XYZ file of C-alpha atoms in Angstrom:
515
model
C -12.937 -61.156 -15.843
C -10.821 -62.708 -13.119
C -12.096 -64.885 -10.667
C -15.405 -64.922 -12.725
C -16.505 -68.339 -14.388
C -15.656 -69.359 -17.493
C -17.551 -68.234 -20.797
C -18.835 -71.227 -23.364
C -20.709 -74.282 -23.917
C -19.256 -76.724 -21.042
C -19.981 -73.310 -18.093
C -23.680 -72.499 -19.514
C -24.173 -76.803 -19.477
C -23.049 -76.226 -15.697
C -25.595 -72.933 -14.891
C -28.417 -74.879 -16.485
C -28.491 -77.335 -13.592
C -30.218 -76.158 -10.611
C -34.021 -76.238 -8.870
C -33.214 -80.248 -8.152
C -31.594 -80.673 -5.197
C -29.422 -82.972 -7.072
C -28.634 -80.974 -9.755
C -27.306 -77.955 -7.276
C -25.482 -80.883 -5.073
C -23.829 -81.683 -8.398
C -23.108 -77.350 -8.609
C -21.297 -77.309 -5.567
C -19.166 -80.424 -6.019
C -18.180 -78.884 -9.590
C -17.672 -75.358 -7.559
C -15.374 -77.007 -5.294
C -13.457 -78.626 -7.742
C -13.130 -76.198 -10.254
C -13.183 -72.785 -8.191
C -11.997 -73.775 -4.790
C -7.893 -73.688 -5.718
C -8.526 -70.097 -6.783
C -6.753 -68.202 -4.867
C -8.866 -64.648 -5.045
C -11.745 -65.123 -2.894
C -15.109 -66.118 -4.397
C -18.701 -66.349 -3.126
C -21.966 -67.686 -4.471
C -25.017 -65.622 -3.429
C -29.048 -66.688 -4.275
C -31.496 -64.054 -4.664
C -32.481 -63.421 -1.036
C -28.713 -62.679 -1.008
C -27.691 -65.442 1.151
C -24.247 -67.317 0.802
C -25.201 -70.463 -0.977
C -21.005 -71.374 -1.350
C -17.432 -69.540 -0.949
C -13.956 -71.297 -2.163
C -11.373 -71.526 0.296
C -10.336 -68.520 -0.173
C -13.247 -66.354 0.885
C -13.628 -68.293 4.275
C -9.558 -67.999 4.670
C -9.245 -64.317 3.778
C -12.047 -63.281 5.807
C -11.560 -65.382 8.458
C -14.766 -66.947 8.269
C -16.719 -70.305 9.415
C -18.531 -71.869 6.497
C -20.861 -73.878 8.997
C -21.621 -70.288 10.149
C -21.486 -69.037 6.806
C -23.300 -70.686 4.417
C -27.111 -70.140 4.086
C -26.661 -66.785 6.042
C -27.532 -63.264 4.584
C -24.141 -61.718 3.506
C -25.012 -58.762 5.703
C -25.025 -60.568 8.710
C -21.553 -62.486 8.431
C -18.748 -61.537 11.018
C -21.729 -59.548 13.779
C -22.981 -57.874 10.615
C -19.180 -56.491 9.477
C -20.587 -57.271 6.329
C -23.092 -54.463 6.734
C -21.553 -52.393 4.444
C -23.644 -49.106 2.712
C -21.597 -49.720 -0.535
C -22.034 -53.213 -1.263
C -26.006 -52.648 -0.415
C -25.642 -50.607 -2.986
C -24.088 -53.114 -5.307
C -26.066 -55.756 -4.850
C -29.669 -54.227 -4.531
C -29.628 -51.419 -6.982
C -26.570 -51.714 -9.421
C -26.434 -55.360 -9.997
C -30.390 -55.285 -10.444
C -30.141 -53.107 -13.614
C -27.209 -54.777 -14.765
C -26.107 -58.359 -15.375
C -22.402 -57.667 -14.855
C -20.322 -54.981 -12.658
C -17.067 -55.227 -12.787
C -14.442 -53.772 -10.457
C -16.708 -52.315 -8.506
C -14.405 -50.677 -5.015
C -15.768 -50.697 -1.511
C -13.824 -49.328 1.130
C -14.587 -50.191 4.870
C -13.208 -50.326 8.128
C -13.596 -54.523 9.654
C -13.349 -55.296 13.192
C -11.239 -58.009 12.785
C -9.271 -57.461 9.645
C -8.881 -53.217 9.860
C -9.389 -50.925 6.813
C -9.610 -52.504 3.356
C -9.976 -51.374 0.059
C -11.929 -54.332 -1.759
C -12.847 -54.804 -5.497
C -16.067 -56.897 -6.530
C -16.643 -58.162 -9.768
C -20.660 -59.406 -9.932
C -22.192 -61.026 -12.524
C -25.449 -63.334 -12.705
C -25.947 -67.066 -13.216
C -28.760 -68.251 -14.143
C -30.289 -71.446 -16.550
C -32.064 -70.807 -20.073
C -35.354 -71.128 -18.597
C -34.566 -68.687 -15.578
C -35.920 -71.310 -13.600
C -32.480 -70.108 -11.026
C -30.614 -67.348 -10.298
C -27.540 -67.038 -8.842
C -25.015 -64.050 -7.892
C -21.162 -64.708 -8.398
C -18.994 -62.482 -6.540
C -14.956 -62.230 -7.016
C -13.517 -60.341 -4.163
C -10.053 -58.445 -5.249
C -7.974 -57.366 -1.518
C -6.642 -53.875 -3.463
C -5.715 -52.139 -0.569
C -2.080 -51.905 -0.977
C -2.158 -51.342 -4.032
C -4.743 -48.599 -3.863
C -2.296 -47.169 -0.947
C 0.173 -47.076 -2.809
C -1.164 -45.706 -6.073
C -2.910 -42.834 -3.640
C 0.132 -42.532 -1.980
C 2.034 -41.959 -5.551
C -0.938 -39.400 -6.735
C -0.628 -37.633 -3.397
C 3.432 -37.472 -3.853
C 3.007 -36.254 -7.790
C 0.416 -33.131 -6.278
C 3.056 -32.378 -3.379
C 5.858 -31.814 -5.977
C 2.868 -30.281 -8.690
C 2.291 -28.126 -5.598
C 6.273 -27.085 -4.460
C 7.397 -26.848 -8.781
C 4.243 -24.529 -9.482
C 5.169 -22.381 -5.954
C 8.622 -22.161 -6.724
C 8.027 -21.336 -10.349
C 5.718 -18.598 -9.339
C 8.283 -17.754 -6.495
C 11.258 -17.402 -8.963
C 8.999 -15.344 -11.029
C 7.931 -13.309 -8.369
C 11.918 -12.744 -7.224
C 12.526 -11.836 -10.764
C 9.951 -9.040 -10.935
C 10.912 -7.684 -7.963
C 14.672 -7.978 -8.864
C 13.167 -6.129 -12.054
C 11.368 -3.748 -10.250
C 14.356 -3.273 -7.977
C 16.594 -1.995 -10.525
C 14.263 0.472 -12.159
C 14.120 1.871 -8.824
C 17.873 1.880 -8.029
C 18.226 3.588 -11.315
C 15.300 5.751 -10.536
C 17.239 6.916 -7.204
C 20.654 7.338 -8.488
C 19.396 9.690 -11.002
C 17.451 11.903 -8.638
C 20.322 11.257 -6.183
C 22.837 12.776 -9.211
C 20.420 15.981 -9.774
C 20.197 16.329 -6.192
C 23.608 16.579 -5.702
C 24.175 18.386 -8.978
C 21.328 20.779 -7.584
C 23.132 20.960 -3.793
C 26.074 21.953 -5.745
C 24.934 24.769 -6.897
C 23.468 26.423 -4.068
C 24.999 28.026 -1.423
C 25.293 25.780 1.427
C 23.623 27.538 4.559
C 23.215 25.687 7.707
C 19.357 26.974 8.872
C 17.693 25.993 11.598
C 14.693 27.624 14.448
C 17.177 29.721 15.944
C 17.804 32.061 13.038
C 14.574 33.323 13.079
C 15.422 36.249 15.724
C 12.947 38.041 17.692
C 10.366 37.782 20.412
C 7.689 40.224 19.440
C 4.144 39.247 19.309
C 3.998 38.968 15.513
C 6.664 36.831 14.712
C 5.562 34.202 17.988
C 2.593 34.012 15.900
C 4.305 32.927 12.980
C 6.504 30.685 15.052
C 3.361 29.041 16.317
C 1.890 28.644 13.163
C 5.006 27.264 11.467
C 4.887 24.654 14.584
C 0.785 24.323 14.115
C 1.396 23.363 10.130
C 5.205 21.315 10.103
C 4.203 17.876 10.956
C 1.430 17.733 7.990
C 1.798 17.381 4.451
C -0.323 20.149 3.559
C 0.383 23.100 1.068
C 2.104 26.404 2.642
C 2.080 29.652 1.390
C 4.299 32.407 3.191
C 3.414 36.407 2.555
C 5.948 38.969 3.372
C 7.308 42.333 2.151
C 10.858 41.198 0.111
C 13.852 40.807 2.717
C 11.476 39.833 5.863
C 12.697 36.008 6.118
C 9.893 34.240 3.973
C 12.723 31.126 3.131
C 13.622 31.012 6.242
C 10.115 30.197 7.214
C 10.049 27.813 4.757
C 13.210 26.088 6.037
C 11.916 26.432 9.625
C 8.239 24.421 8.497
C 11.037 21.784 6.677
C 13.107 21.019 9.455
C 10.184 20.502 11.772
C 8.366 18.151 9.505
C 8.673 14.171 8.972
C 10.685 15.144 5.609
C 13.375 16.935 7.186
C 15.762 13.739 7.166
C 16.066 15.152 2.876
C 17.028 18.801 1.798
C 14.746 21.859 1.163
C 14.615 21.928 -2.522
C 14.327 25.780 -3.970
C 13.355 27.127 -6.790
C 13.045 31.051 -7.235
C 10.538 31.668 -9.733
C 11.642 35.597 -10.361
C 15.209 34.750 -11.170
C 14.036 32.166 -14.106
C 14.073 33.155 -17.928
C 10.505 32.520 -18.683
C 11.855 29.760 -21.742
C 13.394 27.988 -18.909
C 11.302 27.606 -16.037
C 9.208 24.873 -16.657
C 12.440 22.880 -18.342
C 13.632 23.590 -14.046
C 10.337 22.848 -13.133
C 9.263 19.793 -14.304
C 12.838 18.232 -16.694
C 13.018 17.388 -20.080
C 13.819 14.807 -22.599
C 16.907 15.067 -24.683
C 16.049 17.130 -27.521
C 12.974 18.508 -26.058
C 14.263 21.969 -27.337
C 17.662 23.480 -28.989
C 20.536 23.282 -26.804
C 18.940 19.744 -24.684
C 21.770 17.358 -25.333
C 20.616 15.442 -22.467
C 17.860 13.871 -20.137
C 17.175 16.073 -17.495
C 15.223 16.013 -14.210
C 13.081 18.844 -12.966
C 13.118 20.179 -9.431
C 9.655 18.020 -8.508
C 11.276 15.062 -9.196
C 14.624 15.680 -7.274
C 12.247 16.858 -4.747
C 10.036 13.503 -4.733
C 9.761 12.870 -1.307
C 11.061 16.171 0.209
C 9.463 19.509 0.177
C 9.652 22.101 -2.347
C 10.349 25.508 -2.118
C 8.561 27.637 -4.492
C 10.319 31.235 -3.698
C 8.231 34.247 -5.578
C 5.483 32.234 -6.460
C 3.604 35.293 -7.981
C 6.280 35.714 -11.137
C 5.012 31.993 -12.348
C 3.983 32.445 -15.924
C 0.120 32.410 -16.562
C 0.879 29.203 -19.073
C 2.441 27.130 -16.267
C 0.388 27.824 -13.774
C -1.945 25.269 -14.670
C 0.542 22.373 -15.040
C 1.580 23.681 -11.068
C -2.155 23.013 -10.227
C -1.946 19.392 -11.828
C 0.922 18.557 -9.604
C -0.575 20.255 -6.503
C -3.786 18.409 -7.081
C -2.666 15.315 -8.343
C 1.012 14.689 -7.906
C 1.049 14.104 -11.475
C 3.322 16.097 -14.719
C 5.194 15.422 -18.054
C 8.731 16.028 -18.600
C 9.058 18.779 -21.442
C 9.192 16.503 -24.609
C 7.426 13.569 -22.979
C 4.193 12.359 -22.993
C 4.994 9.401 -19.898
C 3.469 10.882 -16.597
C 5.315 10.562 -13.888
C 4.422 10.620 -9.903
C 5.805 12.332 -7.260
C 5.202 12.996 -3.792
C 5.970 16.664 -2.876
C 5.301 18.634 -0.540
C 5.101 22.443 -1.730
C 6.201 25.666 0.298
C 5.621 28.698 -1.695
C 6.128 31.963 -1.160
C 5.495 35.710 -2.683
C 5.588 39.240 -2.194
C 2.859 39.953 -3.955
C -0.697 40.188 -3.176
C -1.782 37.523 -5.281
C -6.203 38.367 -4.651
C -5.356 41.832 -6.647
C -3.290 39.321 -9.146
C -6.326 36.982 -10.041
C -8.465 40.216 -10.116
C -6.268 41.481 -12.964
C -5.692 37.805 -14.506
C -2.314 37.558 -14.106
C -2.695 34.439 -11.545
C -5.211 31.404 -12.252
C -7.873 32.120 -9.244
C -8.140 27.898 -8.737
C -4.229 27.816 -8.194
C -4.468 30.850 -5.640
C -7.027 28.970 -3.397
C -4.948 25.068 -3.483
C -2.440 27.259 -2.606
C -3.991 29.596 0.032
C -4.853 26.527 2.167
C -2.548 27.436 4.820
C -1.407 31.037 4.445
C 1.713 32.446 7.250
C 2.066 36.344 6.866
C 5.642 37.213 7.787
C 5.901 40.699 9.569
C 7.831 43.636 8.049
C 10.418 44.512 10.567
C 9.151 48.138 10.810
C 6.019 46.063 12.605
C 8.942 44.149 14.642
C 10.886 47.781 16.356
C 11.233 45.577 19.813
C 13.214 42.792 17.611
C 15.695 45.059 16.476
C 18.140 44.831 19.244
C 18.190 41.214 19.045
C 18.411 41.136 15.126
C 21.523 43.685 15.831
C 23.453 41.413 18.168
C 23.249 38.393 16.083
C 24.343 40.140 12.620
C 26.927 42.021 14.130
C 28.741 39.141 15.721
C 28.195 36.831 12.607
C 29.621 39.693 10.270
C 32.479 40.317 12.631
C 33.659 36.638 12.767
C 33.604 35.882 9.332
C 35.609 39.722 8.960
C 37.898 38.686 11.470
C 36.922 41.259 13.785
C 35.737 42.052 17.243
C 32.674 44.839 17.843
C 31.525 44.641 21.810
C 29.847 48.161 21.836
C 26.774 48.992 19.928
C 26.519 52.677 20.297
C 22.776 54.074 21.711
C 22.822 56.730 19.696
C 23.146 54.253 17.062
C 20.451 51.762 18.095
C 18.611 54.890 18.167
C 19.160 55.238 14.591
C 17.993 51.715 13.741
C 14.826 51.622 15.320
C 13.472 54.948 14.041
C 14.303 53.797 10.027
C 11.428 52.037 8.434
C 13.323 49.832 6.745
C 11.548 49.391 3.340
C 14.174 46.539 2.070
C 13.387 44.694 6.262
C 15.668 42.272 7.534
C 17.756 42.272 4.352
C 18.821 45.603 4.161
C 19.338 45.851 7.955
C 22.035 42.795 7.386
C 23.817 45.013 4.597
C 23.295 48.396 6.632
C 25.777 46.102 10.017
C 27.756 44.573 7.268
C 29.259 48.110 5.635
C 28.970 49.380 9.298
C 31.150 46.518 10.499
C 33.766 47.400 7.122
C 33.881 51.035 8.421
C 34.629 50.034 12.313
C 37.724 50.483 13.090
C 38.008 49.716 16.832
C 35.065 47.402 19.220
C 32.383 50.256 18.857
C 30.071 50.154 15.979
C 29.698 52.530 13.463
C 26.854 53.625 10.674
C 28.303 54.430 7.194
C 24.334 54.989 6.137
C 22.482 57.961 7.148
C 18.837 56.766 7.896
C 17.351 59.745 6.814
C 13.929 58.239 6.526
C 12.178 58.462 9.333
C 9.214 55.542 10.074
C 6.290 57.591 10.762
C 3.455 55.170 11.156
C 0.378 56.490 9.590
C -2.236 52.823 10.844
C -4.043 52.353 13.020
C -2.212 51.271 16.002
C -0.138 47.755 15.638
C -2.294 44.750 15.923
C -2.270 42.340 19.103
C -1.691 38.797 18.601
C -5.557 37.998 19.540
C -6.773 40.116 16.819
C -4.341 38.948 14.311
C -5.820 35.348 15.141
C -9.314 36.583 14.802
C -8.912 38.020 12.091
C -7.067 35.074 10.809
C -10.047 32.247 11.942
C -12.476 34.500 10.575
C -10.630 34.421 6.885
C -10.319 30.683 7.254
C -14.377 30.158 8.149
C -15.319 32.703 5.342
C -13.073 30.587 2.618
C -14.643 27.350 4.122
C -18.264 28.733 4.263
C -18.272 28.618 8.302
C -17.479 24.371 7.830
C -15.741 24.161 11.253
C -15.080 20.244 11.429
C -14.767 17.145 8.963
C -12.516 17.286 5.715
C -11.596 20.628 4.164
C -13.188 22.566 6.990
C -11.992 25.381 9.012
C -10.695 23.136 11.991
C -8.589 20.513 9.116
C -6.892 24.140 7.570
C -5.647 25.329 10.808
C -4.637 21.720 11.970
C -7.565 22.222 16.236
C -9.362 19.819 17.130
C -13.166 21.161 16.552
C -13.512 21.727 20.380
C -10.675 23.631 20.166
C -11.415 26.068 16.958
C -15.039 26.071 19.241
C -13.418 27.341 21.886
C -11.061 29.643 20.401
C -14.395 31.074 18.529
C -16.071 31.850 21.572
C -13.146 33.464 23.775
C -12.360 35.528 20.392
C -16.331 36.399 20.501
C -16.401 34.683 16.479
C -19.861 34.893 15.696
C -21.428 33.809 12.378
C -23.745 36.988 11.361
């Protein structure tokens, strides 16, 4: 051990001296010469753990006095500096169960010398008989050394650190460069259907404008379409055929947060029944005969649009369930796959039919009729809209005449007349073909009817409904589907997108009683 004594014969002759003052006289001279040129500092303790010698070293290094020094408890050297927790517990606890510690660190903070990091080697002296007992004490100055090595350690976990962050950086850049891709390819594809799909419609330019009218009916279905637009939730649009039902769906679109993407349509009548869900929902290549190719339904070039489910009621009774799934859970397989896919659509549908008789006679799947009866919008025949008429004549007439190249500025009254007293069984539809052949057969600006409306609308109801009772009648439907729930979720206020005060209040001007 450095700094220690000596092992062998001639340093155990020299540790047998001692109780006579003589012999330790004869100690010290032999420490002196033999220990004091050591440069590492050295120190001779007794048992009450006073300083019985130091070499030169100790009293240089530690700027010490030996007159002041030596006989004094090393505790009390330098004001007590030497006070130190660590070496207390070196000296009374360590070194008393064992006759040798080596490098043994203390690290304190001296008045006069600053911070040091010290190492002790201890080991006892003492003669055959025991009759003394010394403690020798090298003193190692480590404290640049220990800086530096810390220093070192503290530079090797920096870079551990800044390698293991950039590893798990570039790892985290590669996944999302992964993920990336899949979802550039995922986009191009349902861009390429989209387009593909735009292609093959006829391009109409639709907006709130070209629903025309201002009776009482259709403001309420202009209020609800404003009521439902901004939400996600499911639509479904009744109406005789030819009374507008798309362009209430395109009206609900181009209100709501996904207008930025086009309507996607799908007419459910004008679909083989082998083809459908193939339009619906893609397939695989060689899902069936003829399927030389990948291809994606209408949900999923509709992921993140709206979709437009036109004749909802022709939906075959086998697909109506996998319709449900993706209502429910945004959730179908590609025909020939067994990967689920995702999407987030909103649906619009629409029918002519009175889908309650439908379930009755199992044709429609009763749970699909109420996900999508959430938020029902009955479109007015136009026999119901006689007032609108006028208006729905000026607008046709013009647009037909434009695109015929010709110019009709009288509309005779005779034949307005004539128009308002038909009951129009094919609605807004047939009145656009009735103008259309009527614009053919005018010759000059005044208007002329090829058809003879021979059929009379005699209206055998009651007489037509106000817009107050039409919303009664419409709250009431809503509380008796929700059980009278008015607020929290799936209640009657969530369905018709009030406030509860409001339904509340609503309720009690429309006298809505629960019996």
């Amino acid at each position: 051990m450095k700094g220690d004594l000596p092992p062998g014969k001639s340093c155990k002759k020299l540790r047998t001296q001692g109780s006579h003052p003589k012999r330790r006289h004869f100690f010290l001279e032999v420490f002196d010469d033999i220990l004091g040129s050591i440069r590492e500092p050295i120190v001779v303790l007794d048992t009450a753990l006073r300083v019985v010698k130091g070499n030169h070293a100790f009293y240089r290094v530690f700027n010490l006095d030996p007159d002041e020094v030596d006989g004094a408890v090393v505790y009390d050297l330098s004001n007590r500096q030497w006070d130190i927790p660590r070496l207390k517990e070196l000296l009374e606890r360590i070194l008393a169960e064992n006759s040798v510690v080596n490098d043994f660190e203390v690290e304190h903070t001296f008045e006069t010398l600053g911070a040091k990091i010290l190492q002790f080697n201890a080991r006892w002296i003492s003669g055959e008989e025991d009759e003394t007992r010394l403690i020798f004490l090298s003193i190692s100055d480590v404290t640049e050394r220990e800086y530096y090595k810390r220093g070192l350690e503290e530079l090797v976990e920096k870079r551990t650190a800044e390698l293991i962050a950039a590893r798990e950086d570039a790892e985290q850049k590669r996944l999302i460069a992964e993920t990336t891709l899949v979802e550039i390819k995922r986009l191009k594809d349902q861009l390429e259907a989209e387009r593909a799909y735009l292609q093959d419609e006829i391009k109409l330019e639709y907006n709130f404008e070209n629903i025309i009218g201002q009776s009482d009916g259709l403001k309420y279905v202009l209020y609800k379409v404003e009521q439902i637009a901004g939400s996600n939730t499911t639509v479904l649009v009744l109406g005789e055929t030819g009374t507008g039902k798309e362009l209430v769906a395109r009206a609900i679109h181009g209100l709501s947060l996904r207008k930025k993407r086009a309507l996607v349509k799908v007419n459910c009548a004008t679909l083989p029944t082998s083809l459908i869900e193939s339009e619906l929902f893609g397939h695989e290549k060689g899902a069936f005969t003829g399927s030389g190719s990948r291809r994606l339904g209408r949900f999923e070039v509709a992921d993140g649009t709206t979709l437009f489910l036109d004749e909802i009621g022709e939906l075959p009774l086998e697909l109506q369930a996998k319709l449900l799934r993706v209502i429910q859970d945004g959730e179908f397989e590609r025909l020939g796959s067994s990967h689920t896919l995702k999407v987030d659509t909103r649906i619009i549908a629409a029918t002519n039919r009175d889908l309650e008789e439908e379930v009755r006679k199992g044709n429609f799947r009763e749970d699909l009729w109420y996900r999508l009866n959430i938020f029902p919008i009955t479109v007015p025949p136009l026999r119901d809209r006689l007032n609108d008429i006028p208006l729905l004549v000026d607008f046709y007439v013009k647009k037909i005449a434009k695109r015929l190249g010709k110019t009709i500025e009288i509309v005779p009254a005779g034949v307005m007349h004539a128009l308002q007293d038909y009951h129009w069984p094919g609605n807004v539809r047939e009145l656009e073909n009735v103008l259309e052949r009527a614009v053919i057969n005018s010759s000059g600006p005044k208007l002329r009817l090829v058809d003879e409306l021979k059929k009379p609308f005699k209206d055998t109801d009651a007489d037509p409904k106000t817009l107050q009772t039409v919303e009664r009648e419409h709250i009431m439907r809503v509380l008796a589907q929700t059980q009278w729930k008015i607020s929290g979720k799936n209640s009657a206020a969530e369905i018709l997108g009030l406030d509860r005060s409001t339904l509340r209040a609503r309720m009690r001007k429309l006298k809505i009683r629960k019996s």
